C-alpha positions as a LaTeX table, in Angstrom:
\begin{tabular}{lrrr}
\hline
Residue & $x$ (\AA) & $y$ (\AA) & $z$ (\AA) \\
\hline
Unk1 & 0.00 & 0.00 & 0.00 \\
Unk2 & 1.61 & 3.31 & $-1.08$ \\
Unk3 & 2.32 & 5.78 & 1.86 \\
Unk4 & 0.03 & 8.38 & 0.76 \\
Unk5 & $-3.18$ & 5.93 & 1.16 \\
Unk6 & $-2.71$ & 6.44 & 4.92 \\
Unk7 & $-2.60$ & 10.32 & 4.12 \\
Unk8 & $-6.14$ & 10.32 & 1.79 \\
Unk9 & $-7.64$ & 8.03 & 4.87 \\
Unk10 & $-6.54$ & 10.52 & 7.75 \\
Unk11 & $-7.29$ & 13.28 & 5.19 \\
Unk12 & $-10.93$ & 12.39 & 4.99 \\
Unk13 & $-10.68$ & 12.10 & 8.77 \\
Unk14 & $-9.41$ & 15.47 & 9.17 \\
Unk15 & $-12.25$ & 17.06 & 6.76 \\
Unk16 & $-14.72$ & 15.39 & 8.51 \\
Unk17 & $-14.13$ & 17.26 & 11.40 \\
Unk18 & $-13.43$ & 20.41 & 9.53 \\
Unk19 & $-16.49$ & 19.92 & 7.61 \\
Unk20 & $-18.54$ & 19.63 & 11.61 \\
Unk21 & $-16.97$ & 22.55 & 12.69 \\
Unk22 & $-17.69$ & 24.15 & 9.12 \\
Unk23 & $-21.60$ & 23.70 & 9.26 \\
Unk24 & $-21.81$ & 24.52 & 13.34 \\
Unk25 & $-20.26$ & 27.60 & 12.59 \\
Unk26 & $-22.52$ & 28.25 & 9.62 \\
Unk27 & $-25.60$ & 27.01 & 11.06 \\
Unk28 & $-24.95$ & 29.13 & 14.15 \\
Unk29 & $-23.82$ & 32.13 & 12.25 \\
Unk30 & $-27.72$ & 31.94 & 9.92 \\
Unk31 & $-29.82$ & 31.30 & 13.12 \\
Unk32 & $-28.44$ & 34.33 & 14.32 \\
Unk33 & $-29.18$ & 36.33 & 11.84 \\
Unk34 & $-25.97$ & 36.33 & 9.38 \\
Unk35 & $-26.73$ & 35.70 & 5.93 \\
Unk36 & $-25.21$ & 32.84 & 4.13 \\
Unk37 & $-22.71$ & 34.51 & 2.43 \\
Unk38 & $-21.43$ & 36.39 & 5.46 \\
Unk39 & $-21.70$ & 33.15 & 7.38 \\
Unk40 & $-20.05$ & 31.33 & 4.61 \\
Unk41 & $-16.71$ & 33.32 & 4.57 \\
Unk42 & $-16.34$ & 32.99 & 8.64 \\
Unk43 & $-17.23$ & 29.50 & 8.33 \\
Unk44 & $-14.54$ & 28.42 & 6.06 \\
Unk45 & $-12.14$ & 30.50 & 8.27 \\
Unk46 & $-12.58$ & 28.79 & 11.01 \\
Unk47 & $-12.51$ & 25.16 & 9.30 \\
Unk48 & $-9.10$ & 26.52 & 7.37 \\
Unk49 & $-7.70$ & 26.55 & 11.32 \\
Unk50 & $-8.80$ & 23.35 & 12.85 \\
Unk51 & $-7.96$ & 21.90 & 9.56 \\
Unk52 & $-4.01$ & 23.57 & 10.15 \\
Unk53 & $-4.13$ & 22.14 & 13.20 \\
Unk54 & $-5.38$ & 18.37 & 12.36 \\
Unk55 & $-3.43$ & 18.13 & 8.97 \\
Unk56 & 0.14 & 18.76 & 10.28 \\
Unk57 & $-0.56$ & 17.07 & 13.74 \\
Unk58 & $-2.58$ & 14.01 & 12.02 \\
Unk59 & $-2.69$ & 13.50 & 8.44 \\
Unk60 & 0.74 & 14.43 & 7.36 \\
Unk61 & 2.67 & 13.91 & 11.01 \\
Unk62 & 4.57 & 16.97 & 10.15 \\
Unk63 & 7.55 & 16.66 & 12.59 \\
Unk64 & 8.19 & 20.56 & 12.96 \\
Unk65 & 7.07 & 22.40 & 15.37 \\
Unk66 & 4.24 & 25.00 & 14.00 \\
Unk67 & 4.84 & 28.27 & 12.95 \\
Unk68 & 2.93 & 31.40 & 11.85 \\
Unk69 & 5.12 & 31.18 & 8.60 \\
Unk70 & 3.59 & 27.29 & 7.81 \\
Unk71 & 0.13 & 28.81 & 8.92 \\
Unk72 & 0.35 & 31.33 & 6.28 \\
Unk73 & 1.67 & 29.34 & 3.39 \\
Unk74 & $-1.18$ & 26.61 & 4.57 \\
Unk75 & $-3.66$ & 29.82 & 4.71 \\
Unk76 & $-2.40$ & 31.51 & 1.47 \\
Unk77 & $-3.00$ & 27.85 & 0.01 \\
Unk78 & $-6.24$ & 27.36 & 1.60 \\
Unk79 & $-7.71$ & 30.71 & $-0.15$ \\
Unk80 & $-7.65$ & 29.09 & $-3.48$ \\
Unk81 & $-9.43$ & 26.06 & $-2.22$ \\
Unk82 & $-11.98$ & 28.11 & $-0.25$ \\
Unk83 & $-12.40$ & 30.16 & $-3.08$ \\
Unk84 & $-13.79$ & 26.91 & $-5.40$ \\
Unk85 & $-15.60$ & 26.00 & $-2.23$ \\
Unk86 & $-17.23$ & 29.67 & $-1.95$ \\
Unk87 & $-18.21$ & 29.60 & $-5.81$ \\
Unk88 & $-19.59$ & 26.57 & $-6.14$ \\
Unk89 & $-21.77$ & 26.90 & $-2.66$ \\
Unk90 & $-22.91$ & 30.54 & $-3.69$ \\
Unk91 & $-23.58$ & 29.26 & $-7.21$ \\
Unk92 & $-25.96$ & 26.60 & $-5.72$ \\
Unk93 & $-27.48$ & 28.67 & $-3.07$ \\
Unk94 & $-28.50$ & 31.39 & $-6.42$ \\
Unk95 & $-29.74$ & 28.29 & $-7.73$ \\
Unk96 & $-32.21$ & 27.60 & $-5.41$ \\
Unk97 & $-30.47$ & 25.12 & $-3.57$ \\
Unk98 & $-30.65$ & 24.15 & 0.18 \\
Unk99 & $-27.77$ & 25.72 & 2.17 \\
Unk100 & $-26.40$ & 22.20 & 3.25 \\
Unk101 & $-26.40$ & 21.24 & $-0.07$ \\
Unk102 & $-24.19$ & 24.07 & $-1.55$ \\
Unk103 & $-22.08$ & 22.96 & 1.92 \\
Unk104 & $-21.51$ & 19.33 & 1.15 \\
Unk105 & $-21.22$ & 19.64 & $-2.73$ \\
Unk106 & $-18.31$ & 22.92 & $-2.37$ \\
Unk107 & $-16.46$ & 21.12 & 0.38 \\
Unk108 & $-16.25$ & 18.17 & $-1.84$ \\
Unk109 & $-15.32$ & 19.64 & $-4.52$ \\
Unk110 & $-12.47$ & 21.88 & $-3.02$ \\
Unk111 & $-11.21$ & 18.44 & $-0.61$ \\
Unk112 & $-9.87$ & 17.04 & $-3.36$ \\
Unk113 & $-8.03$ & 20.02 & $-4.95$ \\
Unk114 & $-6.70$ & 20.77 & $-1.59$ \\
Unk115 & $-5.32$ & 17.27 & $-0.65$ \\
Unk116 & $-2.52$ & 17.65 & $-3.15$ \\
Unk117 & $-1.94$ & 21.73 & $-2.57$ \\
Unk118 & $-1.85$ & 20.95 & 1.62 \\
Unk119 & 0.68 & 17.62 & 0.85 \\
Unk120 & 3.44 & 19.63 & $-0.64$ \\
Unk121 & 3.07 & 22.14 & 2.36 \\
Unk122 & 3.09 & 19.69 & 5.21 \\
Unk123 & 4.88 & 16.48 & 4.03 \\
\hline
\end{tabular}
């Protein structure tokens, strides 16, 4: 079994838990009155940290202690996939879809581009 299959495994792990914190945020941020744009963007900033966090501690066993310059390459990384994440969920949303909808089908989407981007930061 190639190394990285233990990666894609604890990957999906990872964004599992990014993806709970990702809709509590959102669902919090709506039933308080935020729309779900606003709540969108402060969302995904909030999963982009956790996900820091479980990706070089979990998924990638990154052996170096953290740093604010690793943060912000992850970060500066993370923009691009939050930004095909954003699109797609405020495409769907404009489309009539249900917010968890736009939610499930964006982070699923931008998972998979980000697997390989977060790799070469963290491996």
């Amino acid at each position: 079994m190639p190394a990285w299959t233990g990666q894609v495994i604890r990957f999906g792990i990872t964004g599992g838990l990014g993806f709970v914190i990702d809709a509590g945020v959102l669902w919090l941020l709506i039933r308080a009155g935020v729309s779900p744009y606003a709540a969108r963007v402060a969302s995904i900033a909030c999963a982009i940290v956790l996900t820091w966090w479980l990706n070089r501690r979990m998924t990638f066993r990154t052996a170096a202690p953290p740093s604010w310059r690793e943060f912000g390459a992850f970060f500066l990384q993370s923009l691009a996939g939050a930004a095909v994440n954003y699109a797609i969920y405020s495409a769907m949303l404009w489309a009539g879809a249900p917010v968890i909808a736009g939610l499930v089908v964006g982070t699923a989407i931008a998972s998979v581009f980000n697997f390989f981007r977060y790799r070469a930061i963290l491996s």
